PDB file of C-alpha atoms and ligand atoms in Angstrom:
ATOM      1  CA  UNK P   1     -20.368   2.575  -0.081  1.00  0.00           C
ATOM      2  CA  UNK P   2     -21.069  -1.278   0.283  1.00  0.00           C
ATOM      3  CA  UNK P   3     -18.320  -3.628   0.542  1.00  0.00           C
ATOM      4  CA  UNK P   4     -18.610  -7.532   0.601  1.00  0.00           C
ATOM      5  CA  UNK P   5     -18.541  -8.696   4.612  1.00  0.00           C
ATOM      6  CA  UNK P   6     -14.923 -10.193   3.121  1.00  0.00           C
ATOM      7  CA  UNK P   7     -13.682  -7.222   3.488  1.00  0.00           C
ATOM      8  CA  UNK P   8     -15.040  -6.258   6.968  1.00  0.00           C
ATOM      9  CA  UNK P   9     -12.884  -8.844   8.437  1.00  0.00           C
ATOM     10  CA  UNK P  10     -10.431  -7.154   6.302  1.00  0.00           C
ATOM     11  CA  UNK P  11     -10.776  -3.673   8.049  1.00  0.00           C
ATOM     12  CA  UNK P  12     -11.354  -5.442  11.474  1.00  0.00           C
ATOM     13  CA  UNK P  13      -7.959  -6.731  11.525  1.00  0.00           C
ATOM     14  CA  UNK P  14      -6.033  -3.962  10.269  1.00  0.00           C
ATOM     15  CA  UNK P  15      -8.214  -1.790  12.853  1.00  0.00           C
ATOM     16  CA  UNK P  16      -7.025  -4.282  15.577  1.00  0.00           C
ATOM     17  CA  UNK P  17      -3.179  -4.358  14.102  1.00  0.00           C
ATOM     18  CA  UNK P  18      -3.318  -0.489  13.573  1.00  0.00           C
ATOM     19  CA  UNK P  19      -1.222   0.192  17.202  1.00  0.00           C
ATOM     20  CA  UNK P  20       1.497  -2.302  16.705  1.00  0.00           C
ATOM     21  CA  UNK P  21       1.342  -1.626  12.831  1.00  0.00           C
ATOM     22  CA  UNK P  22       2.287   1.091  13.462  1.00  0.00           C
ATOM     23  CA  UNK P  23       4.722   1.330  15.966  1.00  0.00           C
ATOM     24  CA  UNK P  24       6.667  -0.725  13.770  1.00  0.00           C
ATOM     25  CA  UNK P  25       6.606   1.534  10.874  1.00  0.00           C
ATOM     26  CA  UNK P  26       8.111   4.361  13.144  1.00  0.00           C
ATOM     27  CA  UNK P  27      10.488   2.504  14.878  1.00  0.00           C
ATOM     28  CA  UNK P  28      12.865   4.851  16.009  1.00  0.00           C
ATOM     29  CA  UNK P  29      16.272   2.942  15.220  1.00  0.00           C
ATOM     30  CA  UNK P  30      15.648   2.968  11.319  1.00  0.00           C
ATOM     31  CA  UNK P  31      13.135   6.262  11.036  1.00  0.00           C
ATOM     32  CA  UNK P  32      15.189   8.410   8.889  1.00  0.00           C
ATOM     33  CA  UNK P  33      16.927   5.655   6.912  1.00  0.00           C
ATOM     34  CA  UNK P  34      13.280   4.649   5.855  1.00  0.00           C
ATOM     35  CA  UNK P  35      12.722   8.188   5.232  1.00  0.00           C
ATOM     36  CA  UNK P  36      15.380   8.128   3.075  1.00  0.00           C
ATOM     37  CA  UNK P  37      15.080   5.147   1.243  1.00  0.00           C
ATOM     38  CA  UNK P  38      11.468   5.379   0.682  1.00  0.00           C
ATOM     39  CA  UNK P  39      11.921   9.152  -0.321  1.00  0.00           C
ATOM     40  CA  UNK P  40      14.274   7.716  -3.529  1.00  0.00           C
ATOM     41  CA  UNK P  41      11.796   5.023  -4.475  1.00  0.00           C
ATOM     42  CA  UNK P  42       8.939   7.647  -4.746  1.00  0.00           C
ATOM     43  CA  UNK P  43      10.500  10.095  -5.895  1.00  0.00           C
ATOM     44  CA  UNK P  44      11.645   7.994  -9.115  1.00  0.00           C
ATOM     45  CA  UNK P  45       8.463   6.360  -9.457  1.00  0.00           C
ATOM     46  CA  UNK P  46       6.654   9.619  -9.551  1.00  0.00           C
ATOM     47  CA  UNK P  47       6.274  12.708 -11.395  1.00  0.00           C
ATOM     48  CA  UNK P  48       7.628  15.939 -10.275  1.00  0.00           C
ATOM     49  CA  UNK P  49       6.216  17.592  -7.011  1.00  0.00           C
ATOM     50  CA  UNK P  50       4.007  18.995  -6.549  1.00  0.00           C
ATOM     51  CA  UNK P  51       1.549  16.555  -8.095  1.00  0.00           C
ATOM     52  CA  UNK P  52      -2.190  14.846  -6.880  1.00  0.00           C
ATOM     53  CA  UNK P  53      -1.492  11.835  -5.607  1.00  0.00           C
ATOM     54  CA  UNK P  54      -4.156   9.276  -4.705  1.00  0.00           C
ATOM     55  CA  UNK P  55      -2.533   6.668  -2.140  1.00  0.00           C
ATOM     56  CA  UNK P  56      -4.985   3.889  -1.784  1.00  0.00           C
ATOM     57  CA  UNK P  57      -5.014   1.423   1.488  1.00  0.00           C
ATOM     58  CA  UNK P  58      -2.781   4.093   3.301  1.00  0.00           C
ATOM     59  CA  UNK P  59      -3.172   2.529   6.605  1.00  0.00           C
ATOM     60  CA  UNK P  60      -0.829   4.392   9.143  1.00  0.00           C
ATOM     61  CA  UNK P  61      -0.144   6.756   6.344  1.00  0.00           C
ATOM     62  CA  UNK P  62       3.504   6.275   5.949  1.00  0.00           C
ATOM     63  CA  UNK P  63       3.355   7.077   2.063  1.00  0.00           C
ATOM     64  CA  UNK P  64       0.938   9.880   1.757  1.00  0.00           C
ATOM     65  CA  UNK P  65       3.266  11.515   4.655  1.00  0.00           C
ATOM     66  CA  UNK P  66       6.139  11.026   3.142  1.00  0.00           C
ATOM     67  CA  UNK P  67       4.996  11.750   0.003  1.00  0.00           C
ATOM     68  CA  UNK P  68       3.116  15.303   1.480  1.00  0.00           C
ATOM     69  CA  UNK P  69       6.678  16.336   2.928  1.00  0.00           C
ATOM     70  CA  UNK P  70       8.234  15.623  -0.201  1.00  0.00           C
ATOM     71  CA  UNK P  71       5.899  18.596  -2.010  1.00  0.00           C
ATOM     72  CA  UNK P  72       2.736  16.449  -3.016  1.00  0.00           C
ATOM     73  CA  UNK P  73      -0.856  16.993  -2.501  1.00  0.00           C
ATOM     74  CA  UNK P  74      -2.087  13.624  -1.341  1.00  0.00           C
ATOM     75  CA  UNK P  75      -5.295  11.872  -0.334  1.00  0.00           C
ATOM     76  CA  UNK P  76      -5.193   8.573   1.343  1.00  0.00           C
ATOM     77  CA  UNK P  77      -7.607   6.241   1.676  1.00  0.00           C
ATOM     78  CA  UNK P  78      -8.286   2.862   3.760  1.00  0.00           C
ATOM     79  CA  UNK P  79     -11.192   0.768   5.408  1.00  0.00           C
ATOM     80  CA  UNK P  80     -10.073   0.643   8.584  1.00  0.00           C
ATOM     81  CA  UNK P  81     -10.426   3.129  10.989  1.00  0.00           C
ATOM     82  CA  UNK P  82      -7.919   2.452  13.366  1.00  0.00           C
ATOM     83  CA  UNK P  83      -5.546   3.035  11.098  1.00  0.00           C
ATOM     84  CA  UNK P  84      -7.315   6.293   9.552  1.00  0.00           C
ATOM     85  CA  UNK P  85      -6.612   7.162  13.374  1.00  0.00           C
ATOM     86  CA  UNK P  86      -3.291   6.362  12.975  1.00  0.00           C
ATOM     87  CA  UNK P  87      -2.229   8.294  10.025  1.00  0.00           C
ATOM     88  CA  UNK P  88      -4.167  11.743  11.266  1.00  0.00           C
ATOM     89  CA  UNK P  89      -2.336  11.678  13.820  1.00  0.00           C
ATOM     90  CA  UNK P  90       0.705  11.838  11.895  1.00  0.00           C
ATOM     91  CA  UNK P  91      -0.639  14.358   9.507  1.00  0.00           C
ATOM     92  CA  UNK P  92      -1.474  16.643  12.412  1.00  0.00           C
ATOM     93  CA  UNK P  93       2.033  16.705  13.746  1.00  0.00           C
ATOM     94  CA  UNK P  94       3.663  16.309  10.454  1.00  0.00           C
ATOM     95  CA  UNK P  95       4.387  20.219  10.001  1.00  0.00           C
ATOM     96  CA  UNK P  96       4.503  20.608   6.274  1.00  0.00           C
ATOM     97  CA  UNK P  97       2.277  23.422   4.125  1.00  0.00           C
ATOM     98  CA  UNK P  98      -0.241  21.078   3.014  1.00  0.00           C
ATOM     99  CA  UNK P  99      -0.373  17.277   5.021  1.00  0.00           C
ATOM    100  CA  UNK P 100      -2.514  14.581   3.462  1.00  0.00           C
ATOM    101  CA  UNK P 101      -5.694  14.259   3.832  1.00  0.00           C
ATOM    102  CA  UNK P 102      -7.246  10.750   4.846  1.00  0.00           C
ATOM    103  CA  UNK P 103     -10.509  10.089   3.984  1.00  0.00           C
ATOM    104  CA  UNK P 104     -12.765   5.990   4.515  1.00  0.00           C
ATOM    105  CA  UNK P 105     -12.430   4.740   1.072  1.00  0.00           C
ATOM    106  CA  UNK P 106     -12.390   1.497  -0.954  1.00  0.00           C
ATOM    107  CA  UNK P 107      -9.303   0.693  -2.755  1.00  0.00           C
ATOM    108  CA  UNK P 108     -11.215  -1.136  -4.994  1.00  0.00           C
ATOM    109  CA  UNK P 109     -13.427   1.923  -6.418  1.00  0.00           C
ATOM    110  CA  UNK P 110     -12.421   5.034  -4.618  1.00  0.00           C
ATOM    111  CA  UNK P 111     -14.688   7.910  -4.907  1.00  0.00           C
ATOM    112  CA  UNK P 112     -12.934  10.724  -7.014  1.00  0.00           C
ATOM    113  CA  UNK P 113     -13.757  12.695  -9.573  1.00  0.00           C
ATOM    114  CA  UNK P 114     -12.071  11.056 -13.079  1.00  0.00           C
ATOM    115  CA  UNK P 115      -8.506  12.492 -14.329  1.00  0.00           C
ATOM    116  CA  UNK P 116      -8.545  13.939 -10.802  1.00  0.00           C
ATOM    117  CA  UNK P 117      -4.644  12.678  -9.977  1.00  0.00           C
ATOM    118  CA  UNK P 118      -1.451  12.521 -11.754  1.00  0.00           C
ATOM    119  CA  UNK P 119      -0.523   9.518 -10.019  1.00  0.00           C
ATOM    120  CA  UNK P 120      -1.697   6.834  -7.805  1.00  0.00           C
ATOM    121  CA  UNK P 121       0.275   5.138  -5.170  1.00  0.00           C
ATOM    122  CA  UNK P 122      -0.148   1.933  -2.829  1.00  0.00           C
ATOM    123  CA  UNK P 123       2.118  -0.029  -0.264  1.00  0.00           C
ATOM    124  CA  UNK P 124       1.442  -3.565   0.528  1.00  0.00           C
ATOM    125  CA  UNK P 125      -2.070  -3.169  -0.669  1.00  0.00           C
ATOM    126  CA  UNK P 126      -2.038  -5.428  -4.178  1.00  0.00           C
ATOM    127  CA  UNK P 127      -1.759  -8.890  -1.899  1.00  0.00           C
ATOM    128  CA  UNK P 128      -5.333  -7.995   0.171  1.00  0.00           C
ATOM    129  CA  UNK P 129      -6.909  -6.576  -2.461  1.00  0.00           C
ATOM    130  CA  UNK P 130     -10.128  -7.957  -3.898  1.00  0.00           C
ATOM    131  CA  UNK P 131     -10.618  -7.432  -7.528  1.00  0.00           C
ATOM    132  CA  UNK P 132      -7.269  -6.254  -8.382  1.00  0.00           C
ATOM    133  CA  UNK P 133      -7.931  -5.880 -12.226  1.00  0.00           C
ATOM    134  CA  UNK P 134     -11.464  -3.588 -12.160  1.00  0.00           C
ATOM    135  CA  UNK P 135      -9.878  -1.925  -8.832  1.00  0.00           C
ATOM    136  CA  UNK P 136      -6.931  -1.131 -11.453  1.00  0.00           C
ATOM    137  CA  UNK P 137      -8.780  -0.161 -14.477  1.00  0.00           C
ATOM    138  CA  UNK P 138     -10.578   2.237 -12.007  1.00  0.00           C
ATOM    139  CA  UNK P 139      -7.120   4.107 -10.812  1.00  0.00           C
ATOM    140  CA  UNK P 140      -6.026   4.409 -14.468  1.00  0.00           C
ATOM    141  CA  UNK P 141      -9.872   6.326 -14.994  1.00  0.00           C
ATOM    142  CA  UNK P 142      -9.023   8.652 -11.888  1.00  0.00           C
ATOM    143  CA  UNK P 143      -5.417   9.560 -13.763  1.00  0.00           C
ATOM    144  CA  UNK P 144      -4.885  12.880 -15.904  1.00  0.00           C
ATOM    145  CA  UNK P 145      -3.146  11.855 -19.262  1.00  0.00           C
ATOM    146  CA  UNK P 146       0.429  10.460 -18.908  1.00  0.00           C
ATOM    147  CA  UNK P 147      -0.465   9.794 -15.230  1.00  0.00           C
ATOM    148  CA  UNK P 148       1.194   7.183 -12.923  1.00  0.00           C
ATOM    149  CA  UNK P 149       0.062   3.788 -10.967  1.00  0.00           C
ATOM    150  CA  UNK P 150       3.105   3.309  -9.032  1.00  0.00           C
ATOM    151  CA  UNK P 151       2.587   0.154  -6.269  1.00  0.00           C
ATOM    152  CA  UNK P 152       5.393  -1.793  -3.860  1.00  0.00           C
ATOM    153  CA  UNK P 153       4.237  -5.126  -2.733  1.00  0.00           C
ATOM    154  CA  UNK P 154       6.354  -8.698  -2.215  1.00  0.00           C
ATOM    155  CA  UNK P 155       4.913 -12.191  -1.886  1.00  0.00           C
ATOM    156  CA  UNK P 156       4.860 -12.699   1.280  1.00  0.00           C
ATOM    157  CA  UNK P 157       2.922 -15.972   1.569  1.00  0.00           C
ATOM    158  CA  UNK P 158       4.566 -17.886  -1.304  1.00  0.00           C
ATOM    159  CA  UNK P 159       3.736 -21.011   0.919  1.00  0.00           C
ATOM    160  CA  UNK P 160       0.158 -20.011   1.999  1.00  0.00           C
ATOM    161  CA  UNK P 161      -1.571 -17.603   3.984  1.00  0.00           C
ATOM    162  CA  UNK P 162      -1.904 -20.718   6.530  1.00  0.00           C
ATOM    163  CA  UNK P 163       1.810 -19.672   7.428  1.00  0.00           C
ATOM    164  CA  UNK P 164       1.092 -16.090   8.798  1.00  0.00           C
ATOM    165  CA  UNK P 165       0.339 -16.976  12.104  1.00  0.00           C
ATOM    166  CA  UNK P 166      -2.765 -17.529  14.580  1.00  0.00           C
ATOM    167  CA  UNK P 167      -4.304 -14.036  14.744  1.00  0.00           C
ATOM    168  CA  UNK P 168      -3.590 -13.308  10.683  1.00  0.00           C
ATOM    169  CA  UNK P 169      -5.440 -16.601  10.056  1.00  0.00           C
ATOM    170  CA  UNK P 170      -8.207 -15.938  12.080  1.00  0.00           C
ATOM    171  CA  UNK P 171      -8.769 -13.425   9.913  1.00  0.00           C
ATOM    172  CA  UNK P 172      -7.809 -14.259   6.220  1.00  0.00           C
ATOM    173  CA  UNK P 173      -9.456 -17.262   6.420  1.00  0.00           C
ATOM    174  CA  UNK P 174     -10.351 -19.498   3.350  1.00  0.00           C
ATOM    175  CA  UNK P 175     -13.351 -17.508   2.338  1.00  0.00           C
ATOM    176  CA  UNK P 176     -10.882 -14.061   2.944  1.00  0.00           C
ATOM    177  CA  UNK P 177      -8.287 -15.618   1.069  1.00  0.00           C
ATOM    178  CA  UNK P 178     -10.784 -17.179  -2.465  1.00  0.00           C
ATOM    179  CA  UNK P 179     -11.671 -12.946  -3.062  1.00  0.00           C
ATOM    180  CA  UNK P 180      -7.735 -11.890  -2.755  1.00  0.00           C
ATOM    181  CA  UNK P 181      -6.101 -13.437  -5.963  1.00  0.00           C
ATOM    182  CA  UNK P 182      -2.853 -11.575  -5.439  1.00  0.00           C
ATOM    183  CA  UNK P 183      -2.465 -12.847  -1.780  1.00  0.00           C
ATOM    184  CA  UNK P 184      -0.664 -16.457  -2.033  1.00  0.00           C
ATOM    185  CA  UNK P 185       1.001 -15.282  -5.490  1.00  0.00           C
ATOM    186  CA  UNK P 186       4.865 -16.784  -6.111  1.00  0.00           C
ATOM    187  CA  UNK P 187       5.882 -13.906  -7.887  1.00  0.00           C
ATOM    188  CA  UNK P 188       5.299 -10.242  -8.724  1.00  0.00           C
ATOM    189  CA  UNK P 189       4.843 -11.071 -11.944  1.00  0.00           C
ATOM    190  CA  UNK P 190       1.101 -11.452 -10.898  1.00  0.00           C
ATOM    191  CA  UNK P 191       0.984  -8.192 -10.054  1.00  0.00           C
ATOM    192  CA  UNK P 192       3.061  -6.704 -13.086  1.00  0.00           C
ATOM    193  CA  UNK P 193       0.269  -8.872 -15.094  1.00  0.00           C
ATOM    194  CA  UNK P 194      -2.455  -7.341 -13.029  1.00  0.00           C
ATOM    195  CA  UNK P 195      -1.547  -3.636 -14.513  1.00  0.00           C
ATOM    196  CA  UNK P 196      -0.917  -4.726 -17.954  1.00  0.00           C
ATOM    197  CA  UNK P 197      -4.438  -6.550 -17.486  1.00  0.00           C
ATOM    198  CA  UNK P 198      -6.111  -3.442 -16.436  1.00  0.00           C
ATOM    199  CA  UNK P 199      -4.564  -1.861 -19.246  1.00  0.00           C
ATOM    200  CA  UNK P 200      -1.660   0.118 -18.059  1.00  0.00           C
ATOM    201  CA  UNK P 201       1.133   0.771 -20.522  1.00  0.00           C
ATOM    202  CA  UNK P 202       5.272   0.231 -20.184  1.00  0.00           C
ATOM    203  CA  UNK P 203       4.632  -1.738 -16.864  1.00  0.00           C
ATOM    204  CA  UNK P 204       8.118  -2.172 -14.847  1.00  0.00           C
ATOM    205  CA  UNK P 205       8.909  -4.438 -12.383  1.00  0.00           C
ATOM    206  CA  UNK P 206      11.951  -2.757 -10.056  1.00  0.00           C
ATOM    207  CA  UNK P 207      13.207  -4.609  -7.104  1.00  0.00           C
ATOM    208  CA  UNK P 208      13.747  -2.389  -4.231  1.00  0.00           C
ATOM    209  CA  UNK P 209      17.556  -3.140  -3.108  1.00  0.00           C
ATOM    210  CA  UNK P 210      17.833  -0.545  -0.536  1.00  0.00           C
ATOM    211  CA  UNK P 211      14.434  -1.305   1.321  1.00  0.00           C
ATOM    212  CA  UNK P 212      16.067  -5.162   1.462  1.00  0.00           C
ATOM    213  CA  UNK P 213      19.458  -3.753   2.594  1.00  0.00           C
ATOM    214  CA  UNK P 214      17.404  -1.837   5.021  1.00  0.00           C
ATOM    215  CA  UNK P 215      15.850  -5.184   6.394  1.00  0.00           C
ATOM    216  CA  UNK P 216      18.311  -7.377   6.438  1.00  0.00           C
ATOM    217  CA  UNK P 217      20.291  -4.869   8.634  1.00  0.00           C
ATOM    218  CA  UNK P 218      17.785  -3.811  10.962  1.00  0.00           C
ATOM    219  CA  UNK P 219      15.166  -6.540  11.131  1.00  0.00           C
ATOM    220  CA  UNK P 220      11.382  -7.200  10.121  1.00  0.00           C
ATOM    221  CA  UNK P 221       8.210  -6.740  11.975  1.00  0.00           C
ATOM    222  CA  UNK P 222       7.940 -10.014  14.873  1.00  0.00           C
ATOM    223  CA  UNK P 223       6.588 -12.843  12.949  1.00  0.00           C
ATOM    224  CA  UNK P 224       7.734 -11.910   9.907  1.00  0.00           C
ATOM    225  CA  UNK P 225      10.715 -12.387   7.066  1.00  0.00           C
ATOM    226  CA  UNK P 226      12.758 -10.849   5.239  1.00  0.00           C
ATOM    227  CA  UNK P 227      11.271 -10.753   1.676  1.00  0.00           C
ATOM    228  CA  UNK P 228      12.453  -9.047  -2.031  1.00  0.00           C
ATOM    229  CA  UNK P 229      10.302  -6.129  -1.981  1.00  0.00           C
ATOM    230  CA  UNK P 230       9.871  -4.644  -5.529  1.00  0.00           C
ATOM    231  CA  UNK P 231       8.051  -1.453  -7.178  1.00  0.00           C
ATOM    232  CA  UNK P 232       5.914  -2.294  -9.992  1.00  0.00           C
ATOM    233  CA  UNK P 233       5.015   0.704 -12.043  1.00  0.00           C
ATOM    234  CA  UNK P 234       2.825   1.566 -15.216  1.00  0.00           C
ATOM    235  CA  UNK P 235       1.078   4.632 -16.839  1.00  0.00           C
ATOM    236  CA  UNK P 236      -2.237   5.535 -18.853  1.00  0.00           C
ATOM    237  CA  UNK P 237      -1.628   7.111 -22.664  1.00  0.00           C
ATOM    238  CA  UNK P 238      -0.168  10.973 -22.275  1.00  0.00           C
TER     239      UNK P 238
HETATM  240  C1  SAM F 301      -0.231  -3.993   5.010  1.00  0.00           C
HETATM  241  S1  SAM F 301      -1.225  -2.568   5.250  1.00  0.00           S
HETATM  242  C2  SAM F 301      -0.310  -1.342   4.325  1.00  0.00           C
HETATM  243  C3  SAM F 301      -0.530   0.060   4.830  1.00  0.00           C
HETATM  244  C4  SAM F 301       0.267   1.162   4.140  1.00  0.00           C
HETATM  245  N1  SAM F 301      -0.032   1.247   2.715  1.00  0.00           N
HETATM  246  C5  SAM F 301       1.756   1.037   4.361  1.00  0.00           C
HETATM  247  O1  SAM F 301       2.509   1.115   3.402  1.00  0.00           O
HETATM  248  O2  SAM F 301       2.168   0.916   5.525  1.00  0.00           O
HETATM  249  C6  SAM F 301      -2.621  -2.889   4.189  1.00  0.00           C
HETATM  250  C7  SAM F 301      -3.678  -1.792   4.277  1.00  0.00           C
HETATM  251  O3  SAM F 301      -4.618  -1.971   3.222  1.00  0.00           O
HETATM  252  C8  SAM F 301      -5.892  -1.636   3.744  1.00  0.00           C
HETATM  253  N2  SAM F 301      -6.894  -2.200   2.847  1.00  0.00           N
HETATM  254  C9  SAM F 301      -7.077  -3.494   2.521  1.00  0.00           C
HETATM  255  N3  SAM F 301      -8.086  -3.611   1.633  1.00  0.00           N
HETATM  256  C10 SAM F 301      -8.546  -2.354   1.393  1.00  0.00           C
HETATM  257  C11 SAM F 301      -9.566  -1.808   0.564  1.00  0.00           C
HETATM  258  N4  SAM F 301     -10.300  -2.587  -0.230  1.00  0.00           N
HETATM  259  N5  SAM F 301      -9.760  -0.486   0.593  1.00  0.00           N
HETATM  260  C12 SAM F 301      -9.014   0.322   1.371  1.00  0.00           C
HETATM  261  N6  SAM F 301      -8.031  -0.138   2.176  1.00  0.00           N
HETATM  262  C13 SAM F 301      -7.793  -1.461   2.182  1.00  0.00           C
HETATM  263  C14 SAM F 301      -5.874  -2.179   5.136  1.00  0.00           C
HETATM  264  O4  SAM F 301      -6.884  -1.620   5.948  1.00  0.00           O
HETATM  265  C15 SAM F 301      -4.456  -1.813   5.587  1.00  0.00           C
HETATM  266  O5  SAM F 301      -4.435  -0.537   6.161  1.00  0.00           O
END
């Protein structure tokens, strides 16, 4: 696998984030009301369990965990090995009949077999992803007929990347930022287009009211806002 060096400063951040990444994603005061909320967003975006699910820049692997104890068989993948770390460790203690499995993987062109997976899942991944279109159009080839691509994301630098702080710039600098079209979009409508371009059919755009309910009550991440979070969905022909 060979991935442009934009990405390695990609995966060295997130590898470097991973801990506090994470520790935010479990934080104890809002857990199960995650659990639950995130449970309801899957489990209408997605066929019936148990189904293969492919759940691409998985990072600590909240989704393919959730989505495992909910009845799927999922694989995860990410760049980054810190969180790879992250989410095996939650797989290990996650005490369901068949946990995830995380494998190092581009989101951009993972490496399954074609009409492997009925559906194929990915949280906050659209905005740092290079080559959103071909990495698309290569999902919908890894779906069985009828399957799913079934992605939450929000603009979260409407403004700029420039506004994400020191140790985020460092990172997505100008040269990071010119190979991720999706990361300074205004809307999700760039990502909505982004499935129809790749050639997905009945694309919806759902905004996620519980998830910003969720936020507003309990708080974001340090650094960060509160932002419309929304599910955009579409499918290959059945
Ligand atoms: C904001 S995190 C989201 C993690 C996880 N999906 C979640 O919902 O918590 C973005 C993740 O995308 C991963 N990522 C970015 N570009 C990737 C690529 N081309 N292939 C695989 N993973 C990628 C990063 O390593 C990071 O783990």
């Amino acid at each position: 696998m060979t991935v442009p060096s934009v990405q390695d400063r990609i995966d060295a951040y997130w590898t470097r984030r991973a801990p506090a990444y994470d520790d935010h994603q479990q934080r104890p005061d809002r857990r199960e009301l995650d659990r639950a909320a995130w449970a309801d967003v899957w489990t209408a975006a997605l066929p019936p369990a148990p189904a293969d699910v492919l759940d691409v820049g998985t990072g600590s692997g909240h989704v393919a965990c959730l989505l495992a104890a909910l009845g799927h068989r999922v694989t995860g993948i990410d760049l980054a090995e810190g969180m790879l770390e992250r989410a095996r460790e939650h797989a290990a203690s996650l005490g369901v009949a068949q946990p995830p499995r995380f494998l190092r993987g581009d989101a951009v062109d993972p490496d399954l077999p074609a009409g492997s997976v009925d559906a194929v899942t990915g949280r906050y991944v659209m905005w740092t992803l290079r080559e959103p279109v071909a990495a698309v159009r290569r999902w919908a080839a890894l779906l069985r007929p009828g399957g799913v691509v079934a992605v939450v994301d929000s603009t979260w630098f409407p403004e700029g990347v420039a506004t994400g702080g020191e140790a985020f710039t460092a990172a997505y600098d100008d040269d990071v930022v010119a190979a991720l079209p999706l990361a300074e979009a205004r809307s999700i409508d760039a990502t909505a287009d982004v499935l129809r371009a790749a050639g997905l059919l009945d694309v919806t755009v759902t905004p996620l009211t519980a998830v910003l309910d969720l936020d507003r009550a309990h708080g974001v991440a340090p650094g960060h806002e509160v932002r419309p979070q929304h599910l955009v969905t579409g499918r290959v022909a059945g």
